[in-house]
Coordinates of C-alpha atoms in Angstrom, one line a residue:
M1329 CA -0.3 -0.1 -0.2
S1330 CA 1.5 4.0 -0.5
N1331 CA 0.5 6.0 1.7
A1332 CA 2.4 8.8 -0.6
P1333 CA 0.2 12.5 0.6
L1334 CA -1.0 14.1 -2.3
P1335 CA 0.0 17.6 -2.9
L1336 CA -2.5 19.9 -1.8
P1337 CA -3.8 23.4 -2.0
P1338 CA -5.8 25.3 0.3
P1339 CA -8.6 24.9 2.0
P1340 CA -12.0 26.8 0.2
E1341 CA -12.7 30.0 2.3
G1342 CA -16.0 30.4 3.3
P1343 CA -18.3 27.2 5.5
L1344 CA -20.0 24.6 3.4
E1345 CA -23.1 24.2 4.5
P1346 CA -25.4 21.3 3.1
H1347 CA -28.3 21.4 1.4
E1348 CA -31.3 19.0 2.7
P1349 CA -31.9 16.3 0.4
T1350 CA -35.4 14.7 -0.3
R1351 CA -36.6 11.5 1.8
T1352 CA -38.6 9.3 0.4
R1353 CA -40.0 6.2 3.3
V1354 CA -40.7 2.6 1.9
G1355 CA -42.6 0.2 3.8
G1356 CA -40.3 1.4 7.1
H1357 CA -37.5 2.4 5.5
T1358 CA -35.9 5.7 4.6
S1359 CA -34.0 5.6 1.6
T1360 CA -32.3 8.8 0.3
M1361 CA -31.7 9.6 -3.7
V1362 CA -32.7 13.1 -4.9
S1363 CA -29.5 14.9 -4.8
P1364 CA -28.9 17.9 -2.1
L1365 CA -26.1 18.4 -4.9
Y1366 CA -28.2 20.0 -7.8
P1367 CA -31.6 19.8 -6.6
E1368 CA -33.3 20.6 -10.0
A1369 CA -32.8 17.5 -11.0
T1370 CA -36.4 16.3 -10.8
S1371 CA -39.0 14.7 -13.4
T1372 CA -42.2 14.8 -14.6
V1373 CA -44.7 12.2 -15.9
M1374 CA -46.9 13.1 -18.9
A1375 CA -51.2 11.9 -18.1
P1376 CA -52.8 11.8 -21.7
M1377 CA -55.1 14.1 -22.4
E1378 CA -57.9 14.2 -22.0
A1379 CA -61.1 16.2 -23.0
G1380 CA -62.2 18.7 -20.0
E1381 CA -64.9 21.2 -20.1
L1382 CA -65.1 22.6 -23.2
P1383 CA -65.0 26.8 -23.1
D1384 CA -67.6 29.4 -23.4
V1385 CA -67.8 29.9 -26.7
A1386 CA -70.6 32.0 -25.8
A1387 CA -69.0 34.3 -23.7
V1388 CA -66.3 35.4 -26.2
R1389 CA -66.7 39.1 -26.0
G1390 CA -65.2 41.6 -29.9
P1391 CA -66.3 42.3 -33.0
R1392 CA -67.2 39.2 -35.6
L1393 CA -64.7 39.3 -38.4
D1394 CA -67.9 40.7 -41.0
Q1395 CA -67.9 44.1 -39.1
L1396 CA -64.8 44.2 -38.7
L1397 CA -64.8 44.1 -42.3
F1398 CA -67.2 47.0 -42.0
V1399 CA -65.4 49.0 -40.3
T1400 CA -62.4 48.9 -41.7
T1401 CA -63.7 49.5 -45.0
G1402 CA -65.5 52.1 -43.9
V1403 CA -62.7 54.0 -41.8
L1404 CA -59.8 53.1 -45.1
V1405 CA -62.4 54.4 -47.7
G1406 CA -63.8 57.4 -46.2
V1407 CA -60.3 58.4 -44.9
I1408 CA -59.6 57.5 -48.9
V1409 CA -62.2 59.9 -50.3
A1410 CA -60.9 62.7 -47.2
L1411 CA -57.6 62.8 -48.1
L1412 CA -59.0 63.3 -51.9
A1413 CA -61.0 66.0 -50.8
G1414 CA -58.5 68.0 -49.0
V1415 CA -56.3 66.8 -51.7
A1416 CA -59.1 69.0 -54.4
W1417 CA -59.4 71.5 -51.7
M1418 CA -55.8 72.1 -51.5
S1419 CA -55.9 72.3 -55.1
T1420 CA -58.2 74.1 -56.0
N1421 CA -57.5 77.0 -53.4
A1422 CA -54.5 77.2 -54.8
Q1423 CA -55.0 77.2 -58.6
F1424 CA -57.5 80.5 -57.8
E1425 CA -54.9 82.1 -55.6
E1426 CA -52.3 81.8 -58.1
D1427 CA -54.6 83.2 -61.1
S1428 CA -55.4 86.1 -58.8
G1429 CA -52.2 86.9 -58.1
R1430 CA -51.6 86.6 -61.7
F1431 CA -54.7 89.1 -63.0
T1432 CA -53.3 91.5 -59.5
R1433 CA -49.6 91.7 -61.1
Q1434 CA -51.1 92.2 -65.1
V1435 CA -53.7 95.2 -63.9
Q1436 CA -51.3 96.5 -61.7
K1437 CA -48.4 96.9 -64.6
Q1438 CA -51.5 98.0 -66.8
A1439 CA -52.4 100.4 -64.3
T1440 CA -48.6 101.3 -64.1
E1441 CA -47.6 102.0 -67.3
L1442 CA -50.9 103.3 -68.3
G1443 CA -50.4 106.3 -65.5
Q1444 CA -46.4 106.0 -66.4
T1445 CA -47.5 106.7 -69.5
L1446 CA -50.4 109.6 -69.2
S1447 CA -48.7 111.2 -66.0
H1448 CA -45.3 111.6 -69.0
T1449 CA -47.6 112.9 -71.7
L1450 CA -49.8 115.3 -69.1
S1451 CA -46.4 116.6 -68.3
L1452 CA -45.0 117.2 -71.9
T1453 CA -49.1 118.8 -72.7
S1454 CA -48.7 121.2 -70.0
A1455 CA -45.5 122.6 -69.7
T1456 CA -46.7 125.6 -72.3
S1457 CA -49.0 126.1 -70.7
L1458 CA -48.3 126.3 -67.5
R1459 CA -45.5 128.5 -68.8
D1460 CA -48.6 131.1 -69.9
N1461 CA -50.5 131.2 -66.9
N1462 CA -52.6 129.1 -69.2
Y1463 CA -54.8 127.9 -66.6
A1464 CA -57.9 127.8 -67.8
F1465 CA -56.5 125.2 -70.3
L1466 CA -55.6 123.2 -68.2
G1467 CA -58.7 122.7 -66.2
E1468 CA -60.7 121.7 -69.3
V1469 CA -57.5 118.8 -70.2
A1470 CA -58.1 117.7 -66.4
R1471 CA -61.8 117.5 -66.1
S1472 CA -61.3 115.9 -70.2
I1473 CA -58.8 113.5 -68.7
I1474 CA -61.7 112.0 -66.6
T1475 CA -64.1 112.6 -68.8
D1476 CA -62.9 109.9 -71.5
N1477 CA -60.9 106.9 -68.6
P1478 CA -63.7 106.7 -65.7
N1479 CA -60.4 105.1 -63.5
I1480 CA -58.8 107.9 -62.9
L1481 CA -60.9 109.6 -60.2
R1482 CA -58.2 113.0 -59.8
V1483 CA -56.3 115.3 -62.5
Q1484 CA -53.9 117.4 -60.8
I1485 CA -51.3 120.2 -61.5
Y1486 CA -49.1 122.5 -59.4
D1487 CA -46.3 125.2 -61.0
A1488 CA -42.7 125.8 -59.5
D1489 CA -44.5 127.1 -56.5
S1490 CA -46.3 124.1 -55.6
Q1491 CA -49.2 126.1 -56.4
L1492 CA -52.5 124.4 -57.5
A1493 CA -53.0 125.4 -60.8
A1494 CA -55.3 123.5 -63.0
D1495 CA -57.7 120.2 -60.3
S1496 CA -60.3 117.9 -61.9
A1497 CA -62.6 117.8 -58.7
P1498 CA -65.0 120.7 -59.2
D1499 CA -64.5 121.8 -56.1
A1500 CA -60.9 122.6 -55.6
K1501 CA -59.6 125.8 -54.7
L1502 CA -56.5 126.3 -57.3
G1503 CA -53.7 128.4 -55.7
T1504 CA -53.9 126.7 -52.6
T1505 CA -50.2 125.4 -51.8
T1506 CA -49.6 121.9 -51.3
E1507 CA -45.8 120.4 -50.7
R1508 CA -45.0 118.4 -53.0
K1509 CA -41.5 117.7 -54.6
P1510 CA -41.1 117.5 -58.0
E1511 CA -39.9 114.0 -58.9
R1512 CA -41.3 111.0 -60.7
R1513 CA -43.0 108.5 -58.0
G1514 CA -46.4 106.3 -57.7
M1515 CA -47.8 105.8 -54.6
S1516 CA -51.0 103.9 -52.7
A1517 CA -53.6 106.2 -51.5
I1518 CA -56.9 107.0 -50.7
Y1519 CA -59.2 109.0 -52.1
Q1520 CA -63.2 109.7 -51.5
G1521 CA -62.9 106.7 -49.5
K1522 CA -61.3 104.8 -52.6
P1523 CA -58.0 102.4 -52.7
I1524 CA -55.9 105.1 -55.2
I1525 CA -52.3 105.0 -57.0
E1526 CA -50.5 108.2 -57.0
Y1527 CA -48.6 108.8 -60.0
Q1528 CA -46.8 112.1 -59.8
E1529 CA -44.3 113.1 -62.8
P1530 CA -42.6 116.3 -62.9
I1531 CA -43.3 119.8 -65.2
D1532 CA -40.2 121.1 -66.6
Y1533 CA -41.6 124.0 -67.5
G1534 CA -38.6 126.9 -68.1
S1535 CA -39.3 128.8 -64.5
Q1536 CA -36.7 129.9 -62.5
D1537 CA -38.7 128.5 -59.1
G1538 CA -38.3 125.0 -60.8
Q1539 CA -40.7 121.8 -62.2
G1540 CA -44.1 121.8 -62.0
V1541 CA -46.1 118.5 -60.9
V1542 CA -48.6 116.6 -62.4
V1543 CA -50.2 113.9 -60.1
I1544 CA -52.8 111.6 -61.3
S1545 CA -55.1 109.1 -59.1
Y1546 CA -55.6 106.2 -60.8
S1547 CA -59.0 104.2 -59.1
M1548 CA -58.1 100.6 -57.9
E1549 CA -61.4 99.7 -57.0
S1550 CA -62.6 98.2 -60.1
L1551 CA -59.1 95.5 -59.3
Q1552 CA -61.3 95.1 -55.9
N1553 CA -64.0 93.9 -57.8
Q1554 CA -62.6 91.5 -59.8
L1555 CA -61.2 89.9 -56.7
H1556 CA -63.9 89.9 -55.1
E1557 CA -65.6 88.2 -58.2
L1558 CA -62.9 86.1 -58.3
E1559 CA -63.1 85.8 -54.6
D1560 CA -66.9 84.3 -55.1
A1561 CA -66.0 82.4 -57.7
K1562 CA -63.5 80.6 -55.2
R1563 CA -66.5 79.6 -53.4
V1564 CA -68.8 77.8 -55.6
Q1565 CA -66.1 76.3 -57.6
L1566 CA -64.8 74.9 -53.9
R1567 CA -68.7 74.3 -53.0
R1568 CA -69.3 72.3 -55.8
N1569 CA -65.7 70.1 -55.5
A1570 CA -67.2 69.1 -52.5
T1571 CA -70.4 68.1 -53.8
T1572 CA -69.0 66.0 -55.9
M1573 CA -66.5 64.3 -53.6
A1574 CA -69.4 63.8 -51.4
G1575 CA -71.2 62.0 -53.5
L1576 CA -68.4 60.2 -54.8
G1577 CA -67.6 58.7 -51.4
L1578 CA -70.6 58.1 -50.8
G1579 CA -70.6 56.1 -54.0
F1580 CA -67.4 54.6 -52.9
L1581 CA -68.7 53.4 -49.4
L1582 CA -71.8 51.9 -50.9
V1583 CA -69.6 50.3 -53.2
S1584 CA -67.0 48.5 -50.8
F1585 CA -69.9 48.0 -48.7
V1586 CA -71.4 45.2 -51.1
L1587 CA -67.8 44.0 -51.7
V1588 CA -67.0 43.3 -48.3
A1589 CA -70.1 41.5 -47.4
L1590 CA -69.1 39.1 -51.2
L1591 CA -65.7 39.2 -48.9
A1592 CA -66.5 38.4 -45.8
R1593 CA -69.3 35.6 -46.6
R1594 CA -66.5 34.0 -49.0
I1595 CA -63.9 33.6 -46.4
T1596 CA -66.4 33.6 -43.1
R1597 CA -68.1 30.9 -43.8
P1598 CA -64.7 28.6 -44.4
L1599 CA -63.7 29.4 -41.0
H1600 CA -67.1 28.9 -39.1
L1601 CA -66.4 24.8 -40.6
L1602 CA -63.4 25.1 -39.1
S1603 CA -64.7 26.4 -36.0
R1604 CA -67.0 24.1 -35.6
Q1605 CA -64.4 21.6 -36.4
V1606 CA -61.5 23.2 -33.6
M1607 CA -64.7 22.5 -30.5
Q1608 CA -65.2 19.4 -31.7
L1609 CA -61.5 18.3 -31.5
A1610 CA -61.8 20.0 -27.9
A1611 CA -64.8 17.8 -26.8
G1612 CA -62.9 14.6 -27.5
D1613 CA -64.0 13.6 -30.8
L1614 CA -60.6 13.1 -32.7
S1615 CA -62.1 11.9 -35.9
A1616 CA -62.9 15.8 -36.4
R1617 CA -61.3 16.6 -40.1
T1618 CA -62.5 19.0 -42.5
G1619 CA -63.4 19.5 -46.1
G1620 CA -62.2 21.2 -48.7
V1621 CA -62.0 24.2 -47.1
T1622 CA -62.4 26.1 -50.8
G1623 CA -63.0 30.0 -52.0
A1624 CA -62.0 31.7 -49.3
G1625 CA -57.9 32.4 -49.9
R1626 CA -55.0 30.0 -49.6
E1627 CA -53.8 30.7 -46.5
V1628 CA -57.4 29.5 -44.8
T1629 CA -57.1 26.2 -47.6
T1630 CA -53.9 25.6 -46.3
L1631 CA -55.2 26.6 -42.0
G1632 CA -57.9 23.1 -43.4
V1633 CA -55.2 20.8 -44.4
V1634 CA -53.1 21.7 -40.9
F1635 CA -55.7 21.3 -39.1
N1636 CA -56.5 18.0 -40.2
H1637 CA -52.5 17.3 -39.8
M1638 CA -52.8 18.6 -36.2
A1639 CA -55.7 16.3 -36.2
E1640 CA -53.6 13.1 -36.8
R1641 CA -51.2 14.0 -35.2
I1642 CA -52.9 14.2 -31.8
N1643 CA -53.7 10.8 -32.5
V1644 CA -50.3 9.5 -32.9
L1645 CA -49.1 12.3 -29.8
L1646 CA -51.4 10.8 -27.3
E1647 CA -49.9 7.4 -28.1
D1648 CA -46.3 8.4 -27.3
V1649 CA -47.5 9.3 -24.4
R1650 CA -49.2 7.0 -22.7
V1651 CA -46.5 5.5 -23.8
K1652 CA -44.3 7.4 -22.1
A1653 CA -46.5 7.3 -19.1
Q1654 CA -46.7 4.0 -18.8
L1655 CA -42.5 4.2 -19.3
E1656 CA -42.1 6.7 -16.4
R1657 CA -44.1 4.8 -14.3
D1658 CA -42.0 1.7 -14.7
V1659 CA -39.0 4.0 -13.6
S1660 CA -40.9 5.5 -10.6
L1661 CA -41.6 1.5 -9.7
A1662 CA -37.6 1.3 -10.0
R1663 CA -36.2 4.2 -8.6
T1664 CA -38.8 3.5 -5.1
V1665 CA -36.9 -0.2 -5.2
Q1666 CA -33.4 1.3 -5.8
E1667 CA -33.8 3.3 -3.2
T1668 CA -35.6 0.5 -1.1
L1669 CA -32.4 -1.2 -1.1
L1670 CA -30.0 1.8 -0.9
P1671 CA -29.5 2.7 3.4
G1672 CA -30.5 6.1 4.4
R1673 CA -29.5 8.8 5.0
E1674 CA -29.1 8.7 8.2
A1675 CA -24.6 7.8 10.2
Y1676 CA -24.5 4.4 11.0
Q1677 CA -22.6 3.2 13.8
A1678 CA -20.9 0.2 13.9
D1679 CA -19.1 -0.1 16.9
T1680 CA -16.0 2.4 16.4
V1681 CA -17.3 2.8 13.0
R1682 CA -19.1 5.4 12.7
V1683 CA -20.7 5.7 8.3
A1684 CA -22.6 7.8 6.4
G1685 CA -23.7 8.1 2.8
L1686 CA -26.0 9.5 0.1
V1687 CA -26.3 9.3 -3.8
V1688 CA -27.5 11.7 -5.6
A1689 CA -28.5 10.8 -8.9
A1690 CA -28.0 12.2 -11.5
D1691 CA -31.1 11.5 -14.1
A1692 CA -35.0 9.9 -12.1
C1693 CA -32.5 6.6 -11.7
G1694 CA -28.9 6.5 -11.1
G1695 CA -26.1 4.1 -11.5
D1696 CA -24.4 4.4 -8.8
W1697 CA -24.7 2.4 -5.0
W1698 CA -23.8 1.9 -1.9
S1699 CA -24.0 -0.8 1.1
R1700 CA -22.8 -1.3 4.2
A1701 CA -23.7 -4.9 6.5
M1702 CA -21.7 -6.3 9.5
L1703 CA -20.2 -9.5 8.6
D1704 CA -20.5 -10.3 12.6
E1705 CA -19.8 -9.2 15.6
R1706 CA -16.9 -6.9 15.5
R1707 CA -15.9 -6.3 10.8
L1708 CA -17.8 -4.2 8.9
V1709 CA -18.8 -4.1 4.7
V1710 CA -18.6 -1.0 3.3
G1711 CA -19.0 -1.4 -1.0
I1712 CA -19.6 1.3 -3.6
G1713 CA -20.1 0.8 -7.3
D1714 CA -20.7 3.3 -10.4
V1715 CA -21.9 1.3 -13.9
T1716 CA -21.2 2.6 -17.4
G1717 CA -24.2 5.0 -18.3
H1718 CA -27.6 6.6 -17.4
G1719 CA -31.3 5.8 -17.6
L1720 CA -33.6 3.0 -16.9
A1721 CA -31.0 -0.1 -17.5
T1722 CA -28.6 1.5 -16.0
A1723 CA -30.4 2.2 -12.9
L1724 CA -31.4 -1.9 -13.8
V1725 CA -27.5 -3.1 -13.1
A1726 CA -26.8 -1.1 -10.2
T1727 CA -29.7 -2.7 -8.6
S1728 CA -28.3 -6.4 -10.1
A1729 CA -25.3 -5.1 -8.0
T1730 CA -26.8 -3.9 -4.9
S1731 CA -28.6 -7.5 -4.9
G1732 CA -25.1 -8.9 -5.3
F1733 CA -22.7 -7.5 -2.9
A1734 CA -25.5 -8.6 -0.5
A1735 CA -25.4 -12.2 -2.0
A1736 CA -21.7 -12.3 -1.8
L1737 CA -22.0 -12.1 1.9
T1738 CA -23.4 -15.0 2.5
M1739 CA -21.6 -17.8 -0.2
R1740 CA -19.1 -18.3 2.5
P1741 CA -19.2 -18.2 6.3
P1742 CA -18.4 -14.6 7.9
E1743 CA -14.3 -15.5 9.1
E1744 CA -13.8 -17.0 5.4
I1745 CA -14.8 -13.6 4.3
T1746 CA -12.3 -10.8 2.3
A1747 CA -12.1 -8.0 0.3
Q1748 CA -10.7 -10.0 -3.1
L1749 CA -13.6 -13.1 -2.5
L1750 CA -16.2 -10.2 -2.5
I1751 CA -15.0 -7.8 -5.3
T1752 CA -14.5 -10.9 -7.4
S1753 CA -18.5 -12.9 -6.8
L1754 CA -18.9 -8.7 -7.3
N1755 CA -17.7 -8.8 -11.0
V1756 CA -19.2 -12.8 -12.0
T1757 CA -22.5 -11.1 -11.1
M1758 CA -22.2 -7.7 -13.2
A1759 CA -20.5 -10.4 -16.0
H1760 CA -23.5 -12.3 -16.1
V1761 CA -26.2 -9.2 -15.8
G1762 CA -24.3 -6.5 -17.7
R1763 CA -23.9 -9.2 -21.3
G1764 CA -20.5 -7.4 -22.0
E1765 CA -22.9 -4.4 -22.5
H1766 CA -22.5 -2.5 -19.3
Q1767 CA -19.4 -2.4 -16.6
M1768 CA -18.8 -0.9 -13.5
S1769 CA -16.0 0.7 -11.1
S1770 CA -16.0 -0.6 -7.4
A1771 CA -14.5 -0.6 -4.8
L1772 CA -14.4 -2.8 -1.5
A1773 CA -13.5 -2.8 2.5
V1774 CA -14.2 -5.0 5.0
I1775 CA -13.3 -3.1 8.4
D1776 CA -12.1 -4.5 11.8
T1777 CA -13.6 -2.0 14.1
Q1778 CA -11.8 -3.5 16.9
T1779 CA -8.0 -3.6 15.3
G1780 CA -8.3 -1.0 13.1
V1781 CA -7.4 -3.2 10.2
I1782 CA -8.7 -2.5 7.1
D1783 CA -9.1 -4.8 4.2
Y1784 CA -9.7 -3.2 0.5
A1785 CA -9.4 -4.1 -3.3
A1786 CA -11.2 -1.9 -6.2
G1787 CA -11.8 -2.4 -9.8
S1788 CA -11.2 0.9 -11.9
H1789 CA -13.0 3.1 -9.3
P1790 CA -11.3 6.4 -7.3
S1791 CA -9.3 5.5 -4.4
P1792 CA -10.3 6.6 -1.5
L1793 CA -8.8 9.3 0.2
L1794 CA -7.2 8.0 4.2
L1795 CA -7.4 11.7 6.6
N1796 CA -5.0 11.3 10.2
R1797 CA -6.7 13.9 12.2
Q1798 CA -3.8 14.0 14.5
T1799 CA -1.5 15.0 11.2
G1800 CA -3.8 16.5 8.7
Q1801 CA -2.8 13.7 6.5
V1802 CA -4.2 13.3 3.9
S1803 CA -3.3 10.0 1.5
G1804 CA -5.1 7.5 -0.9
L1805 CA -5.8 3.5 0.0
Q1806 CA -4.9 2.8 -3.7
T1807 CA -5.0 -0.9 -5.2
R1808 CA -5.6 -1.9 -9.2
G1809 CA -8.0 -3.9 -10.7
A1810 CA -10.5 -4.2 -13.9
L1811 CA -13.7 -2.7 -14.7
L1812 CA -16.2 -5.5 -13.0
G1813 CA -18.6 -7.2 -16.0
A1814 CA -16.0 -6.4 -18.2
S1815 CA -14.9 -10.6 -17.4
P1816 CA -15.9 -12.8 -15.4
N1817 CA -12.5 -14.4 -15.3
S1818 CA -10.7 -11.5 -14.7
Q1819 CA -8.4 -11.5 -11.0
Y1820 CA -8.7 -9.0 -8.1
T1821 CA -6.8 -8.5 -5.0
S1822 CA -6.6 -6.4 -2.0
R1823 CA -4.2 -4.7 0.3
Q1824 CA -4.4 -4.0 3.5
A1825 CA -3.3 -0.9 6.5
Q1826 CA -3.7 0.2 10.0
L1827 CA -6.9 2.6 11.0
R1828 CA -5.2 5.0 13.6
P1829 CA -7.8 6.6 16.3
G1830 CA -9.2 9.9 14.9
D1831 CA -8.8 8.3 10.6
L1832 CA -11.5 9.7 7.7
I1833 CA -12.0 7.6 4.8
V1834 CA -13.6 9.3 2.0
W1835 CA -15.6 6.8 -0.6
Y1836 CA -16.5 8.8 -3.6
T1837 CA -17.4 7.7 -7.3
D1838 CA -16.6 10.0 -10.1
G1839 CA -19.0 12.0 -10.8
L1840 CA -17.9 14.3 -7.6
T1841 CA -14.7 14.7 -8.4
E1842 CA -15.4 15.3 -12.5
C1843 CA -18.1 17.9 -11.2
R1844 CA -17.1 21.3 -13.6
D1845 CA -17.7 24.9 -13.3
A1846 CA -19.2 27.8 -15.2
R1847 CA -14.9 27.1 -17.1
E1848 CA -15.2 23.8 -17.4
K1849 CA -13.2 23.2 -14.5
P1850 CA -13.5 19.9 -12.9
Y1851 CA -14.2 19.4 -9.1
G1852 CA -11.1 17.6 -8.7
T1853 CA -9.0 15.1 -5.8
Q1854 CA -6.8 18.2 -4.7
R1855 CA -10.2 20.5 -3.6
L1856 CA -12.0 17.5 -2.2
A1857 CA -8.9 16.9 -0.4
A1858 CA -8.6 19.9 0.6
A1859 CA -12.6 20.5 1.7
L1860 CA -12.0 17.3 4.0
Q1861 CA -8.7 18.9 5.6
A1862 CA -10.8 21.6 6.2
N1863 CA -13.8 20.0 7.5
A1864 CA -12.2 17.3 9.2
H1865 CA -13.7 18.3 13.0
L1866 CA -17.3 17.6 11.6
P1867 CA -18.8 13.9 12.8
A1868 CA -19.3 11.8 9.4
E1869 CA -22.5 12.6 8.3
A1870 CA -21.8 16.4 8.7
L1871 CA -18.6 16.1 6.5
R1872 CA -20.7 14.4 3.8
D1873 CA -22.6 17.1 4.0
A1874 CA -19.9 19.8 3.8
I1875 CA -18.0 17.9 0.8
L1876 CA -21.2 17.6 -1.4
A1877 CA -22.2 21.2 -0.3
D1878 CA -18.3 22.5 -1.7
A1879 CA -18.9 20.6 -4.5
R1880 CA -22.3 22.3 -5.2
A1881 CA -20.6 26.0 -4.9
H1882 CA -18.0 24.3 -7.4
G1883 CA -20.5 23.4 -10.1
A1884 CA -22.1 26.8 -9.6
G1885 CA -25.8 25.2 -10.7
R1886 CA -25.0 23.6 -12.9
P1887 CA -26.9 20.1 -14.3
A1888 CA -25.7 17.2 -12.6
Q1889 CA -24.3 15.2 -15.9
D1890 CA -23.3 12.0 -13.5
D1891 CA -24.3 10.8 -10.5
V1892 CA -21.7 11.5 -7.2
T1893 CA -21.9 9.2 -4.3
V1894 CA -19.5 10.2 -1.2
I1895 CA -19.5 7.7 1.8
V1896 CA -17.7 9.1 5.1
A1897 CA -16.4 6.5 7.2
E1898 CA -14.9 7.6 11.5
Y1899 CA -12.8 5.4 12.9
S1900 CA -13.0 6.6 17.0
P1901 CA -12.2 3.8 18.8
A1902 CA -11.6 6.0 22.2
S1903 CA -15.6 6.1 22.6
P1904 CA -17.3 3.2 21.1
R1905 CA -21.2 2.7 20.4
V1906 CA -23.0 -0.2 19.2
A1907 CA -25.6 0.9 16.4

């Protein structure tokens, strides 16, 4: 036996708190299989679908499809007609505004040209009369211009001293002085309450005092009247357009409602048929099928085809559910049997040795097992195994191995049984049960509770860890052997070691050391040894829970990939107790 110490990291920080597992009580015996390491690993048994109370479709509130089509179509057509009417109104209004502006500019241009021409001509013709002081002639000329052109409301002529020399207005007072600069210009003004444009033109008649001025007041009333006429025409045209658009809108709505009524009937009839078939299927009639659903478009036809396919699939799925439910019941029964054969969670006291173990299954049924039993009054047997694979078949093989282990304890007189004999017998059992498809790693030990001598053997199983509480040293109980079940002729050997007072032995399966964190780093033997050292002061059952809690913290809640089994044995000859 090699007792070389393992290299150890510093112990993990913080307390290692165990998680309370789920217990199952069968026939007065308590056994544990659901993991405190991975509490989320559960299974669900699916029951076949049953037709319950049908939904009250009459209580469903909301508009029908045909009503929705009517409303949406009416709103859509109304919005379109309103938009068209708005566009037409804006276009008509813009056209009138453009025409009015163009007409105003044209009239103003003509008035300006006429006023400038007339004022310039009058300036030239008035120069001689103004120079000769022929004011009577200038007055006749001013009045004749008013008579010939009704748009000219007034003509005034001022001399160089800004005195009124001639005026077309009969009540004008000649000779009055009004300050006017002799310059050419045009400006808007009001005369007799009417809008006018005053055109002013200088008169050069050779006076030493300067130039005279001719002023012509051109009426804009006709332009205003024409603009009002255009405005009235615009209103009439807008009302006509609004009436036309309203008529068109009503016509569109009427045609749309007729088309929608036909289309709604064409669509809703196949949908009503589908609804009836769905309710029939919901009532439990799995033979409900739809005929050729046509006339409502490709989507509704496709819906009918999919419904028929779904009804067929429901029949198939129900059969699968029934089969799965039966399988789940079988698995549950196998798990119950397996839990019954496994020792309980509570610690077992055999004279000076206290043993506590726990199996943590990754699936509903696990491939790990462990057992402990007294051969006689002083010798305790501890066994552990890990069947390859997962699932029901693996669980059945593990259960058979547990039974084979119990049977091997009775095949010889107790004094003749050794670890080598037990593991050899268990290998033969596995070879017959596994039939080459399943193998098992295993470790067995026979402990003399009075002398502390341990006889142990293993077949491709992780070496148990041995900790001396006095020195804190951790070593491995190493031995070799082939996987159990690979061949009935495999040979195994056993080794012996001497336990010292306070020694702790930890057996485990590789599911513990191969537990990985988020970075895929395994838990490993070194961290296990560190957890063992950090909690060596605890009793066997508390130490077991602390190791599992440390592994759970390392896995950070990730789902279990393999079964985990931990067994802790404490040798305390100073205070022997009887179970």
